[in-house]
Coordinates of C-alpha atoms in Angstrom, one line a residue:
Chain A
X4 CA -97.7 -33.5 -98.4
X5 CA -97.3 -35.7 -101.4
X6 CA -93.6 -35.2 -101.7
X7 CA -91.4 -38.1 -100.6
X8 CA -90.1 -37.7 -97.0
X9 CA -86.5 -36.4 -97.2
X10 CA -83.9 -37.1 -94.7
X11 CA -84.6 -33.5 -93.3
X12 CA -88.3 -33.9 -93.0
X13 CA -88.1 -34.6 -89.3
X14 CA -85.8 -31.7 -88.6
X15 CA -87.3 -29.3 -86.0
X16 CA -86.9 -26.4 -88.3
X17 CA -88.7 -27.8 -91.4
X18 CA -91.2 -30.0 -89.5
X19 CA -94.8 -28.7 -89.7
X20 CA -96.2 -28.0 -86.3
X21 CA -98.8 -25.9 -84.7
X22 CA -98.8 -22.7 -86.8
X23 CA -97.7 -20.2 -84.2
X24 CA -94.8 -17.9 -84.3
X25 CA -94.5 -17.9 -80.5
X26 CA -93.8 -21.7 -80.4
X27 CA -90.3 -22.9 -80.0
X28 CA -89.3 -26.2 -81.6
X29 CA -86.4 -28.0 -79.9
X30 CA -84.8 -31.1 -80.9
X31 CA -83.7 -33.0 -77.7
X32 CA -81.2 -35.5 -78.7
X33 CA -80.0 -37.8 -80.3
X34 CA -76.8 -36.7 -78.6
X35 CA -78.1 -35.4 -75.3
X36 CA -76.9 -36.4 -72.0
X37 CA -80.5 -36.9 -70.7
X38 CA -81.8 -39.2 -73.3
X39 CA -80.0 -42.3 -72.2
X40 CA -78.5 -43.0 -75.6
X41 CA -79.3 -42.0 -79.1
X42 CA -82.9 -41.1 -78.7
X43 CA -84.5 -37.9 -79.9
X44 CA -87.6 -36.0 -78.9
X45 CA -88.8 -33.2 -81.2
X46 CA -90.5 -31.0 -78.6
X47 CA -92.7 -28.0 -79.4
X48 CA -92.6 -25.5 -76.5
X49 CA -94.8 -22.6 -75.6
X50 CA -92.6 -20.8 -73.3
X51 CA -91.5 -23.6 -70.9
X52 CA -94.6 -25.7 -71.5
X53 CA -94.6 -28.8 -73.7
X54 CA -97.2 -28.5 -76.5
X55 CA -96.2 -31.5 -78.5
X56 CA -93.5 -34.1 -78.2
X57 CA -92.6 -36.6 -81.0
X58 CA -90.1 -39.3 -80.2
X59 CA -87.7 -40.2 -83.0
X60 CA -85.9 -43.5 -82.6
X61 CA -84.1 -46.0 -84.7
X62 CA -80.5 -44.5 -84.4
X63 CA -79.4 -47.7 -82.8
X64 CA -81.3 -50.0 -85.0
X65 CA -79.1 -53.0 -85.9
X66 CA -81.5 -55.4 -87.4
X67 CA -81.6 -57.8 -84.5
X68 CA -84.7 -59.7 -85.6
X69 CA -83.5 -60.2 -89.2
X70 CA -80.1 -61.3 -88.1
X71 CA -81.7 -63.8 -85.8
X72 CA -83.6 -65.3 -88.7
X73 CA -80.4 -65.8 -90.5
X74 CA -78.3 -67.5 -87.8
X75 CA -78.9 -70.6 -85.8
X76 CA -81.0 -70.6 -82.6
X77 CA -78.0 -70.7 -80.4
X78 CA -76.2 -67.9 -82.3
X79 CA -79.0 -65.5 -81.4
X80 CA -78.2 -65.9 -77.7
X81 CA -75.3 -63.5 -77.6
X82 CA -77.3 -61.0 -79.6
X83 CA -80.0 -60.9 -76.9
X84 CA -77.3 -59.8 -74.5
X85 CA -77.2 -56.6 -76.5
X86 CA -80.9 -55.8 -76.4
X87 CA -81.0 -54.4 -72.9
X88 CA -77.4 -54.3 -72.1
X89 CA -78.0 -53.3 -68.5
X90 CA -79.6 -56.6 -67.8
X91 CA -78.3 -59.2 -70.3
X92 CA -79.2 -62.3 -68.2
X93 CA -83.0 -61.6 -68.1
X94 CA -82.8 -61.3 -71.9
X95 CA -81.0 -64.6 -72.1
X96 CA -83.6 -66.2 -69.9
X97 CA -86.5 -64.8 -71.9
X98 CA -85.1 -66.1 -75.1
X99 CA -84.2 -69.6 -73.7
X100 CA -87.6 -69.7 -72.2
X101 CA -89.2 -69.1 -75.6
X102 CA -87.1 -71.7 -77.3
X103 CA -87.7 -74.2 -74.5
X104 CA -91.4 -73.7 -74.9
X105 CA -91.0 -74.1 -78.7
X106 CA -89.0 -77.4 -78.4
X107 CA -90.5 -78.7 -75.2
X108 CA -87.2 -78.9 -73.3
X109 CA -87.1 -79.6 -69.6
X110 CA -84.9 -77.5 -67.4
X111 CA -83.1 -79.2 -64.5
X112 CA -83.8 -78.0 -60.9
X113 CA -80.4 -76.6 -60.3
X114 CA -80.4 -74.6 -63.6
X115 CA -83.8 -73.2 -62.6
X116 CA -82.5 -71.9 -59.3
X117 CA -79.3 -70.5 -61.1
X118 CA -81.6 -68.6 -63.4
X119 CA -83.7 -67.2 -60.7
X120 CA -80.6 -66.1 -58.8
X121 CA -79.1 -64.5 -62.0
X122 CA -82.4 -62.8 -62.9
X123 CA -82.9 -61.3 -59.5
X124 CA -79.3 -60.1 -59.4
X125 CA -80.0 -58.6 -62.8
X126 CA -83.0 -56.9 -61.4
X127 CA -80.9 -55.4 -58.6
X128 CA -78.4 -54.1 -61.2
X129 CA -81.1 -52.6 -63.3
X130 CA -83.0 -50.8 -60.5
X131 CA -79.7 -49.6 -58.8
X132 CA -78.5 -48.2 -62.1
X133 CA -81.9 -46.6 -62.6
X134 CA -81.8 -44.9 -59.3
X135 CA -78.4 -43.5 -60.2
X136 CA -79.4 -42.4 -63.6
X137 CA -82.6 -40.7 -62.7
X138 CA -80.8 -38.6 -60.0
X139 CA -78.4 -37.7 -62.8
X140 CA -81.3 -36.6 -64.8
X141 CA -82.5 -34.4 -62.1
X142 CA -79.1 -32.7 -61.8
X143 CA -77.3 -34.7 -59.1
X144 CA -74.5 -35.6 -61.4
X145 CA -71.9 -37.7 -59.8
X146 CA -72.4 -39.0 -56.3
X147 CA -75.7 -40.8 -56.8
X148 CA -74.6 -42.5 -60.0
X149 CA -71.3 -43.4 -58.5
X150 CA -72.8 -45.0 -55.4
X151 CA -75.1 -47.0 -57.6
X152 CA -72.4 -48.1 -60.0
X153 CA -70.1 -49.0 -57.0
X154 CA -72.7 -51.6 -56.0
X155 CA -73.4 -52.7 -59.6
X156 CA -69.8 -53.3 -60.0
X157 CA -69.9 -55.9 -57.2
X158 CA -72.6 -57.8 -59.0
X159 CA -70.7 -57.5 -62.3
X160 CA -67.7 -59.0 -60.7
X161 CA -69.8 -62.0 -59.8
X162 CA -71.1 -62.2 -63.3
X163 CA -67.6 -62.1 -64.6
X164 CA -66.5 -65.0 -62.4
X165 CA -69.5 -67.1 -63.5
X166 CA -70.1 -66.3 -67.1
X167 CA -66.7 -64.9 -68.3
X168 CA -68.0 -61.5 -69.2
X169 CA -69.3 -58.6 -67.1
X170 CA -72.2 -57.6 -69.3
X171 CA -72.3 -59.7 -72.5
X172 CA -72.9 -62.9 -70.5
X173 CA -74.3 -65.3 -73.1
X174 CA -74.9 -67.7 -70.3
X175 CA -78.3 -69.4 -70.7
X176 CA -78.7 -72.4 -72.9
X177 CA -81.7 -74.3 -74.2
X178 CA -82.3 -76.7 -71.3
X179 CA -80.0 -75.0 -68.7
X180 CA -77.1 -72.8 -68.3
X181 CA -73.6 -72.9 -69.9
X182 CA -71.5 -73.9 -66.9
X183 CA -71.9 -74.6 -63.3
X184 CA -71.4 -72.2 -60.5
X185 CA -67.7 -71.9 -59.6
X186 CA -66.7 -72.9 -56.0
X187 CA -67.8 -70.4 -53.5
X188 CA -69.8 -68.4 -55.9
X189 CA -73.1 -68.9 -54.1
X190 CA -71.5 -67.9 -50.8
X191 CA -70.3 -64.7 -52.3
X192 CA -73.9 -63.9 -53.6
X193 CA -75.1 -64.6 -50.0
X194 CA -72.6 -62.0 -48.6
X195 CA -73.6 -59.5 -51.3
X196 CA -77.3 -60.0 -50.5
X197 CA -76.6 -59.2 -46.9
X198 CA -74.7 -56.1 -47.8
X199 CA -77.3 -54.8 -50.2
X200 CA -80.0 -54.1 -47.6
X201 CA -77.6 -51.5 -45.8
X202 CA -76.8 -50.0 -49.2
X203 CA -80.5 -49.6 -50.0
X204 CA -81.0 -47.9 -46.7
X205 CA -78.2 -45.5 -47.4
X206 CA -79.6 -44.8 -50.9
X207 CA -83.1 -44.2 -49.5
X208 CA -81.7 -41.9 -46.9
X209 CA -79.8 -40.1 -49.6
X210 CA -82.7 -39.6 -51.8
X211 CA -86.1 -40.0 -50.4
X212 CA -86.4 -37.2 -48.0
X213 CA -84.6 -34.8 -50.4
X214 CA -87.0 -31.9 -51.0
X215 CA -85.6 -31.3 -54.4
X216 CA -86.4 -34.8 -55.4
X217 CA -89.8 -34.6 -53.9
X218 CA -90.8 -31.4 -55.8
X219 CA -89.3 -32.6 -59.1
X220 CA -91.0 -36.0 -59.1
X221 CA -94.3 -35.8 -57.1
X222 CA -97.3 -35.4 -59.3
X223 CA -95.2 -35.4 -62.5
X224 CA -95.9 -37.6 -65.4
X225 CA -98.9 -39.4 -63.8
X226 CA -101.3 -41.2 -66.1
X227 CA -104.6 -43.0 -65.3
X228 CA -104.5 -46.7 -64.9
X229 CA -106.7 -47.2 -68.1
X230 CA -104.3 -45.3 -70.3
X231 CA -101.4 -47.3 -69.0
X232 CA -103.2 -50.6 -69.6
X233 CA -104.4 -49.7 -73.0
X234 CA -101.0 -48.6 -73.9
X235 CA -99.6 -52.0 -73.1
X236 CA -97.3 -50.6 -70.4
X237 CA -95.9 -53.3 -68.2
X238 CA -93.3 -53.6 -65.4
X239 CA -92.7 -51.1 -62.5
X240 CA -94.3 -48.3 -64.5
X241 CA -97.6 -50.1 -64.4
X242 CA -97.3 -51.3 -60.9
X243 CA -96.5 -47.7 -59.7
X244 CA -100.0 -46.8 -60.8
X245 CA -101.5 -49.6 -58.6
X246 CA -102.1 -52.2 -61.2
X247 CA -101.2 -55.6 -59.7
X248 CA -99.7 -57.2 -62.7
X249 CA -96.4 -59.1 -62.4
X250 CA -95.8 -62.0 -64.7
X251 CA -93.9 -63.8 -62.0
X252 CA -97.3 -64.0 -60.2
X253 CA -99.7 -63.8 -63.1
X254 CA -98.1 -66.5 -65.2
X255 CA -95.4 -68.0 -63.2
X256 CA -92.5 -69.2 -65.3
X257 CA -89.4 -71.1 -64.1
X258 CA -89.9 -71.8 -60.4
X259 CA -91.2 -68.5 -59.2
X260 CA -94.3 -70.1 -57.7
X261 CA -92.0 -71.6 -55.0
X262 CA -90.9 -68.3 -53.5
X263 CA -92.5 -66.1 -51.1
X264 CA -92.4 -62.5 -52.2
X265 CA -94.7 -59.6 -52.5
X266 CA -95.5 -57.3 -55.5
X267 CA -95.0 -53.6 -54.4
X268 CA -97.7 -51.3 -55.8
X269 CA -97.8 -47.6 -56.0
X270 CA -100.8 -45.3 -55.7
X271 CA -100.4 -42.2 -57.9
X272 CA -98.3 -43.5 -60.8
X273 CA -96.2 -40.4 -60.8
X274 CA -92.4 -40.3 -61.1
X275 CA -91.9 -40.5 -57.4
X276 CA -93.9 -43.8 -57.2
X277 CA -91.9 -45.1 -60.1
X278 CA -88.7 -44.5 -58.2
X279 CA -90.0 -45.9 -54.9
X280 CA -91.5 -49.0 -56.5
X281 CA -88.1 -49.9 -57.7
X282 CA -86.6 -49.6 -54.3
X283 CA -89.3 -51.8 -52.8
X284 CA -88.8 -54.4 -55.6
X285 CA -85.1 -54.5 -54.9
X286 CA -85.9 -55.5 -51.3
X287 CA -88.4 -58.2 -52.6
X288 CA -85.6 -59.4 -54.9
X289 CA -83.3 -59.8 -51.9
X290 CA -86.0 -61.9 -50.3
X291 CA -86.1 -64.2 -53.4
X292 CA -82.4 -64.4 -53.5
X293 CA -82.2 -65.5 -49.9
X294 CA -84.8 -68.2 -50.4
X295 CA -83.1 -69.3 -53.7
X296 CA -79.7 -69.5 -52.2
X297 CA -81.0 -71.5 -49.2
X298 CA -82.8 -73.9 -51.5
X299 CA -80.1 -74.2 -54.2
X300 CA -80.0 -78.0 -55.0
X301 CA -77.2 -80.1 -56.5
X302 CA -77.5 -81.8 -59.9
X303 CA -76.9 -81.1 -63.5
X304 CA -76.9 -77.5 -64.6
X305 CA -78.1 -78.3 -68.1
X306 CA -80.4 -81.0 -69.4
X307 CA -78.2 -84.1 -70.3
X308 CA -79.8 -84.4 -73.7
X309 CA -79.7 -80.7 -74.6
X310 CA -78.2 -80.2 -78.0
X311 CA -75.6 -77.6 -78.6
X312 CA -74.8 -78.3 -82.2
X313 CA -77.4 -78.7 -85.0
X314 CA -80.3 -77.8 -82.8
X315 CA -83.6 -78.1 -84.7
X316 CA -86.9 -77.5 -82.8
X317 CA -90.1 -79.0 -84.3
X318 CA -92.3 -77.0 -86.6
X319 CA -94.6 -74.6 -84.6
X320 CA -94.6 -71.3 -82.8
X321 CA -94.1 -70.1 -79.2
X322 CA -94.3 -67.0 -77.3
X323 CA -92.2 -67.0 -74.1
X324 CA -92.4 -64.0 -71.7
X325 CA -90.7 -63.2 -68.5
X326 CA -90.9 -60.3 -66.1
X327 CA -87.8 -58.5 -67.0
X328 CA -86.7 -55.6 -64.8
X329 CA -88.3 -53.1 -67.1
X330 CA -91.5 -55.0 -67.9
X331 CA -92.8 -57.9 -70.0
X332 CA -90.0 -59.1 -72.1
X333 CA -91.2 -61.6 -74.7
X334 CA -89.8 -63.5 -77.6
X335 CA -92.0 -64.8 -80.4
X336 CA -90.6 -67.6 -82.4
X337 CA -91.9 -69.5 -85.4
X338 CA -90.1 -72.5 -86.4
X339 CA -90.2 -74.2 -89.8
X340 CA -88.1 -77.1 -88.5
X341 CA -84.7 -75.9 -89.7
X342 CA -81.7 -74.7 -87.7
X343 CA -82.8 -71.1 -88.1
X344 CA -85.9 -69.5 -86.8
X345 CA -88.5 -68.6 -89.5
X346 CA -89.6 -65.6 -87.6
X347 CA -88.1 -64.1 -84.5
X348 CA -89.8 -61.2 -82.8
X349 CA -88.9 -59.4 -79.7
X350 CA -91.5 -57.7 -77.4
X351 CA -89.2 -55.1 -75.7
X352 CA -90.6 -53.5 -72.6
X353 CA -88.6 -50.3 -73.0
X354 CA -90.0 -49.6 -76.4
X355 CA -93.6 -50.2 -75.5
X356 CA -93.3 -48.3 -72.2
X357 CA -91.9 -45.4 -74.3
X358 CA -95.0 -45.1 -76.5
X359 CA -97.0 -43.0 -74.0
X360 CA -94.2 -40.4 -73.5
X361 CA -96.1 -37.6 -75.2
X362 CA -99.3 -38.2 -73.1
X363 CA -97.2 -38.0 -69.9
X364 CA -95.4 -34.8 -70.9
X365 CA -98.0 -32.7 -72.3
X366 CA -98.7 -29.6 -70.3
X367 CA -95.5 -29.9 -68.2
X368 CA -92.2 -28.1 -68.3
X369 CA -89.3 -29.1 -70.5
X370 CA -87.3 -29.9 -67.4
X371 CA -90.0 -32.4 -66.3
X372 CA -89.7 -34.2 -69.7
X373 CA -86.2 -35.3 -68.8
X374 CA -87.4 -36.7 -65.5
X375 CA -90.3 -38.5 -67.0
X376 CA -88.1 -40.0 -69.7
X377 CA -85.7 -41.1 -66.9
X378 CA -88.5 -42.7 -64.9
X379 CA -89.7 -44.7 -67.9
X380 CA -86.2 -46.4 -67.7
X381 CA -85.4 -47.1 -71.3
X382 CA -82.3 -48.7 -72.8
X383 CA -81.9 -47.8 -76.4
X384 CA -80.4 -51.1 -77.3
X385 CA -83.8 -52.5 -76.7
X386 CA -85.9 -49.7 -78.1
X387 CA -84.2 -49.7 -81.5
X388 CA -83.1 -53.3 -81.6
Chain B
X13 CA -101.5 -64.9 -50.2
X14 CA -98.0 -63.9 -50.9
X15 CA -98.9 -61.6 -53.7
X16 CA -100.4 -59.1 -51.2
X17 CA -99.7 -55.7 -52.4
X18 CA -97.5 -53.4 -50.3
X19 CA -99.6 -50.4 -51.2
X20 CA -97.7 -48.2 -48.9
X21 CA -94.9 -46.1 -50.1
X22 CA -92.8 -44.2 -47.6
X23 CA -94.9 -41.2 -46.7
X24 CA -93.7 -38.6 -49.2
X25 CA -94.5 -35.0 -48.1
X26 CA -93.4 -34.8 -44.5
X27 CA -92.2 -31.2 -44.6
X28 CA -90.7 -31.3 -41.0
X29 CA -88.0 -28.7 -41.4
X30 CA -87.3 -27.2 -44.9
X31 CA -84.0 -28.6 -46.1
X32 CA -83.8 -31.5 -43.5
X33 CA -83.9 -34.2 -46.3
X34 CA -81.2 -32.3 -48.1
X35 CA -79.0 -32.2 -45.1
X36 CA -79.5 -35.9 -44.5
X37 CA -78.4 -36.6 -48.0
X38 CA -75.3 -34.4 -47.5
X39 CA -74.5 -36.5 -44.3
X40 CA -74.5 -39.6 -46.5
X41 CA -72.2 -37.9 -49.0
X42 CA -69.8 -36.8 -46.3
X43 CA -69.7 -40.3 -44.8
X44 CA -68.9 -41.7 -48.1
X45 CA -66.2 -39.2 -48.8
X46 CA -64.4 -39.8 -45.5
X47 CA -64.7 -43.6 -45.7
X48 CA -63.1 -43.6 -49.1
X49 CA -59.9 -42.6 -47.5
X50 CA -59.5 -45.3 -44.9
X51 CA -61.9 -48.2 -45.7
X52 CA -60.0 -51.0 -47.5
X53 CA -63.1 -52.1 -49.5
X54 CA -63.5 -48.6 -50.8
X55 CA -60.0 -48.3 -52.1
X56 CA -60.5 -50.4 -55.2
X57 CA -58.5 -48.6 -57.8
X58 CA -55.7 -50.6 -59.4
X59 CA -52.8 -48.6 -60.9
X60 CA -53.1 -50.3 -64.2
X61 CA -49.9 -50.5 -66.1
X62 CA -47.9 -51.1 -62.9
X63 CA -50.4 -53.3 -61.2
X64 CA -52.8 -55.7 -62.7
X65 CA -56.0 -57.1 -61.2
X66 CA -56.1 -60.9 -61.5
X67 CA -58.4 -62.1 -64.2
X68 CA -61.1 -64.7 -63.4
X69 CA -60.4 -68.2 -64.8
X70 CA -63.7 -68.0 -66.6
X71 CA -62.9 -64.6 -68.2
X72 CA -63.1 -64.8 -72.0
X73 CA -61.9 -62.5 -74.6
X74 CA -60.9 -63.7 -78.1
X75 CA -60.5 -67.2 -79.3
X76 CA -57.2 -69.1 -79.9
X77 CA -56.4 -72.5 -81.5
X78 CA -54.8 -75.2 -79.4
X79 CA -52.0 -77.5 -80.5
X80 CA -50.5 -80.5 -78.8
X81 CA -46.7 -80.9 -78.5
X82 CA -44.3 -78.3 -79.7
X83 CA -45.1 -78.1 -83.4
X84 CA -47.9 -75.6 -84.0
X85 CA -48.7 -77.0 -87.5
X86 CA -48.4 -80.7 -86.9
X87 CA -49.9 -80.6 -83.5
X88 CA -52.9 -78.5 -84.4
X89 CA -56.1 -80.1 -83.1
X90 CA -58.3 -78.3 -85.7
X91 CA -59.6 -80.4 -88.5
X92 CA -61.2 -77.5 -90.4
X93 CA -64.7 -79.0 -90.0
X94 CA -66.1 -75.5 -90.2
X95 CA -68.6 -76.1 -87.4
X96 CA -67.4 -72.9 -85.6
X97 CA -67.5 -71.0 -88.9
X98 CA -71.1 -71.9 -89.2
X99 CA -72.2 -71.2 -85.7
X100 CA -70.3 -68.0 -85.2
X101 CA -73.0 -65.3 -84.6
X102 CA -71.2 -62.4 -86.4
X103 CA -69.6 -64.7 -88.9
X104 CA -66.0 -63.6 -88.2
X105 CA -64.2 -66.9 -88.8
X106 CA -62.9 -67.9 -92.2
X107 CA -61.6 -71.4 -92.8
X108 CA -60.1 -73.0 -95.9
X109 CA -59.5 -76.7 -95.8
X110 CA -56.0 -77.9 -96.8
X111 CA -55.9 -80.5 -99.6
X112 CA -53.1 -82.5 -101.2
X113 CA -52.5 -82.4 -104.9
X114 CA -55.1 -85.1 -105.5
X115 CA -57.7 -83.0 -103.8
X116 CA -57.9 -85.3 -100.9
X117 CA -58.6 -83.5 -97.5
X118 CA -55.7 -83.3 -95.2
X119 CA -58.0 -82.5 -92.2
X120 CA -56.3 -79.4 -91.2
X121 CA -56.9 -75.7 -92.0
X122 CA -54.9 -74.0 -94.8
X123 CA -56.3 -70.7 -93.7
X124 CA -58.0 -70.0 -90.4
X125 CA -58.7 -66.3 -89.9
X126 CA -60.5 -64.6 -87.1
X127 CA -61.3 -61.0 -87.5
X128 CA -61.1 -59.5 -84.0
X129 CA -62.8 -56.4 -85.1
X130 CA -65.9 -58.4 -85.8
X131 CA -65.7 -61.0 -83.1
X132 CA -68.0 -60.4 -80.1
X133 CA -66.4 -62.6 -77.6
X134 CA -69.4 -64.8 -77.1
X135 CA -67.5 -68.0 -76.8
X136 CA -69.9 -70.1 -78.9
X137 CA -67.0 -71.4 -81.2
X138 CA -65.3 -72.8 -78.1
X139 CA -68.5 -74.4 -77.0
X140 CA -69.4 -76.1 -80.3
X141 CA -66.0 -77.4 -81.2
X142 CA -66.0 -81.2 -81.0
X143 CA -62.2 -81.5 -81.3
X144 CA -61.2 -79.5 -78.2
X145 CA -59.4 -77.2 -80.6
X146 CA -60.7 -73.6 -80.0
X147 CA -60.8 -71.9 -76.7
X148 CA -61.3 -68.4 -75.4
X149 CA -58.2 -66.4 -74.5
X150 CA -57.8 -64.0 -71.6
X151 CA -55.4 -61.7 -73.4
X152 CA -56.7 -58.2 -73.4
X153 CA -53.7 -56.1 -74.5
X154 CA -54.2 -56.2 -78.2
X155 CA -54.1 -52.6 -79.1
X156 CA -52.4 -51.9 -82.4
X157 CA -52.0 -49.0 -84.8
X158 CA -53.0 -51.2 -87.7
X159 CA -56.7 -51.5 -87.8
X160 CA -56.9 -54.0 -90.6
X161 CA -54.0 -56.5 -90.6
X162 CA -53.2 -56.0 -87.0
X163 CA -56.5 -57.3 -85.9
X164 CA -57.0 -60.1 -88.5
X165 CA -55.5 -63.0 -86.7
X166 CA -54.3 -65.9 -88.9
X167 CA -53.1 -69.3 -87.9
X168 CA -49.7 -68.0 -86.8
X169 CA -51.1 -65.7 -84.2
X170 CA -54.1 -67.9 -83.2
X171 CA -52.1 -71.1 -82.4
X172 CA -51.2 -71.5 -78.8
X173 CA -49.8 -74.6 -77.1
X174 CA -51.8 -76.9 -74.9
X175 CA -49.5 -75.7 -72.0
X176 CA -50.8 -72.2 -72.5
X177 CA -54.3 -73.4 -72.1
X178 CA -53.3 -75.3 -69.0
X179 CA -51.8 -72.1 -67.6
X180 CA -54.8 -70.0 -68.5
X181 CA -57.6 -72.3 -67.3
X182 CA -56.1 -75.2 -65.3
X183 CA -59.5 -76.8 -64.4
X184 CA -60.9 -76.9 -67.9
X185 CA -57.6 -77.9 -69.5
X186 CA -56.9 -80.7 -67.1
X187 CA -60.4 -82.1 -67.8
X188 CA -59.8 -81.8 -71.5
X189 CA -56.3 -83.4 -71.2
X190 CA -57.5 -86.4 -69.2
X191 CA -60.4 -87.0 -71.6
X192 CA -58.2 -86.7 -74.6
X193 CA -55.7 -89.0 -72.9
X194 CA -58.4 -91.6 -72.3
X195 CA -59.6 -91.3 -75.8
X196 CA -56.1 -91.7 -77.1
X197 CA -55.5 -94.8 -74.9
X198 CA -58.8 -96.3 -75.9
X199 CA -57.9 -95.7 -79.6
X200 CA -54.4 -97.3 -79.1
X201 CA -56.0 -100.1 -77.2
X202 CA -58.5 -100.6 -79.9
X203 CA -55.8 -100.5 -82.6
X204 CA -53.8 -103.1 -80.6
X205 CA -56.8 -105.2 -80.1
X206 CA -57.7 -105.0 -83.8
X207 CA -54.1 -105.9 -84.8
X208 CA -54.2 -108.8 -82.4
X209 CA -57.5 -109.9 -83.7
X210 CA -56.6 -109.8 -87.3
X211 CA -53.3 -111.5 -86.5
X212 CA -55.2 -114.2 -84.6
X213 CA -57.7 -114.4 -87.4
X214 CA -55.2 -114.7 -90.2
X215 CA -53.6 -117.8 -88.6
X216 CA -56.7 -120.0 -88.5
X217 CA -58.1 -118.3 -91.7
X218 CA -57.0 -121.2 -93.9
X219 CA -58.8 -123.7 -91.7
X220 CA -62.1 -121.9 -91.0
X221 CA -63.2 -119.7 -93.8
X222 CA -66.8 -119.8 -92.4
X223 CA -65.9 -118.0 -89.2
X224 CA -64.5 -114.8 -90.9
X225 CA -67.7 -113.0 -90.1
X226 CA -66.2 -110.8 -87.3
X227 CA -63.4 -109.7 -89.6
X228 CA -65.9 -108.5 -92.1
X229 CA -67.6 -106.5 -89.4
X230 CA -64.5 -104.8 -88.2
X231 CA -63.4 -103.9 -91.7

């Protein structure tokens, strides 16, 4: 116990666990197709049943927060793309929101609408990809993921035409967005929004009645509401358990108070509800997109006095949070009045949603662990930062 | 209120006929498979080396340096101010200012290196450049067997003419060109006006030494 931890101390063979010869210690990951990246779970099994599960992460750690303290405020923006690389534009918005709060910058109307449109498109991407991934986790390799990625690709094409990059958008600026919408872009989003409903119908027909999916996900990985709230779980995972908590409603940021949309809530909080809640959220996102596209005003896309070079916010601190597709995404910034943040902290939803993974998995089979991990919807870029 | 919870998920366990849901899913798969043979919007594959998908005018890849005219050295817009070097998030730009023997700045880079292996294509260098010098390229066929020198771009490989920029991003380049033209004209006009003013001032200078105040301002 007193010896220094060696690099092998977390190996499943040498790790001290329940003292029972019958137990099997399995290291799931870090290179495992079901772990959504370089994530590892040291699982102790009694037959097929999970007795203990220890998550090991940090394989993708790249010092995001410390790097951000050593570069200017603007230079951190492209790094936030790489946090949750499935939905870079939400990350951009969260960071821009925090800095705008810190420096008290106003955002023009048009930029607000652009941000809402981009954030909701990002939510569509995330939840669509999620539906594909979780079916992959349940063994439906191929078609489900391909259908999801086919639709995702259409949105990524829109992003490329607008921001210049499919995923690493680096689009939001303090006080607006980097460039204006290209001609005809909003009309193309309108077409996409109208096509998305039929795709969701198709996907639901494909999945929802499927008996294998029902038996694999219903009553799997449910936790009581209290445990979820105490664990700091946010996003679709919390709402699947029936807790009405969405930052777009609780603490409206941007212009979300202008839109008419509902917050879907689940009842059981099991993996099935977590899947379904995301489908319902996508339909609400389409509603928001329709309203935002109809109301999109003309005007500047960035505040005319927004500074690009030599940006120095006043001394102080700010915490800006948004409802990312995976949950509450927050940035805590402390400024000492220089060009670099004194402290930069990310509150990543994937990481905090992952903390209850052992509680959800205990007593279930090893095959359920994979489904539960899939239903948490993690991206390792954000977990490890 | 609008935040009314939906609270009703599609009813899960309707075990009508065992396997009915599975069959429905297979119908979807079959439809998709058949459609992929005849629907134009499903046939999206581009046979890459022979065909190329058009790239968007906003597409950005790696930076290049812009020069006016035909001489990549004399026409280079870059003044080696090092703003991009400072703002670059992964710090992949390396600039050395060119100086003459007396140590006076020549306002042009002696060395301007961009390490493409480090560059993360964010486009911040192009955004912060106050001299319209650095822009993002759309060139994506850069594979090389030399992982060090082959991807360390110096001035010779970074310099591209303003015509290239015009071809790549007509909208942006036209805007920049008209702005630069206007600035140039303004500068020329200011120079001409200044010359005329000094000339006009020099003539009556002998008579009215007290009115040389504006000359002192302009100096």
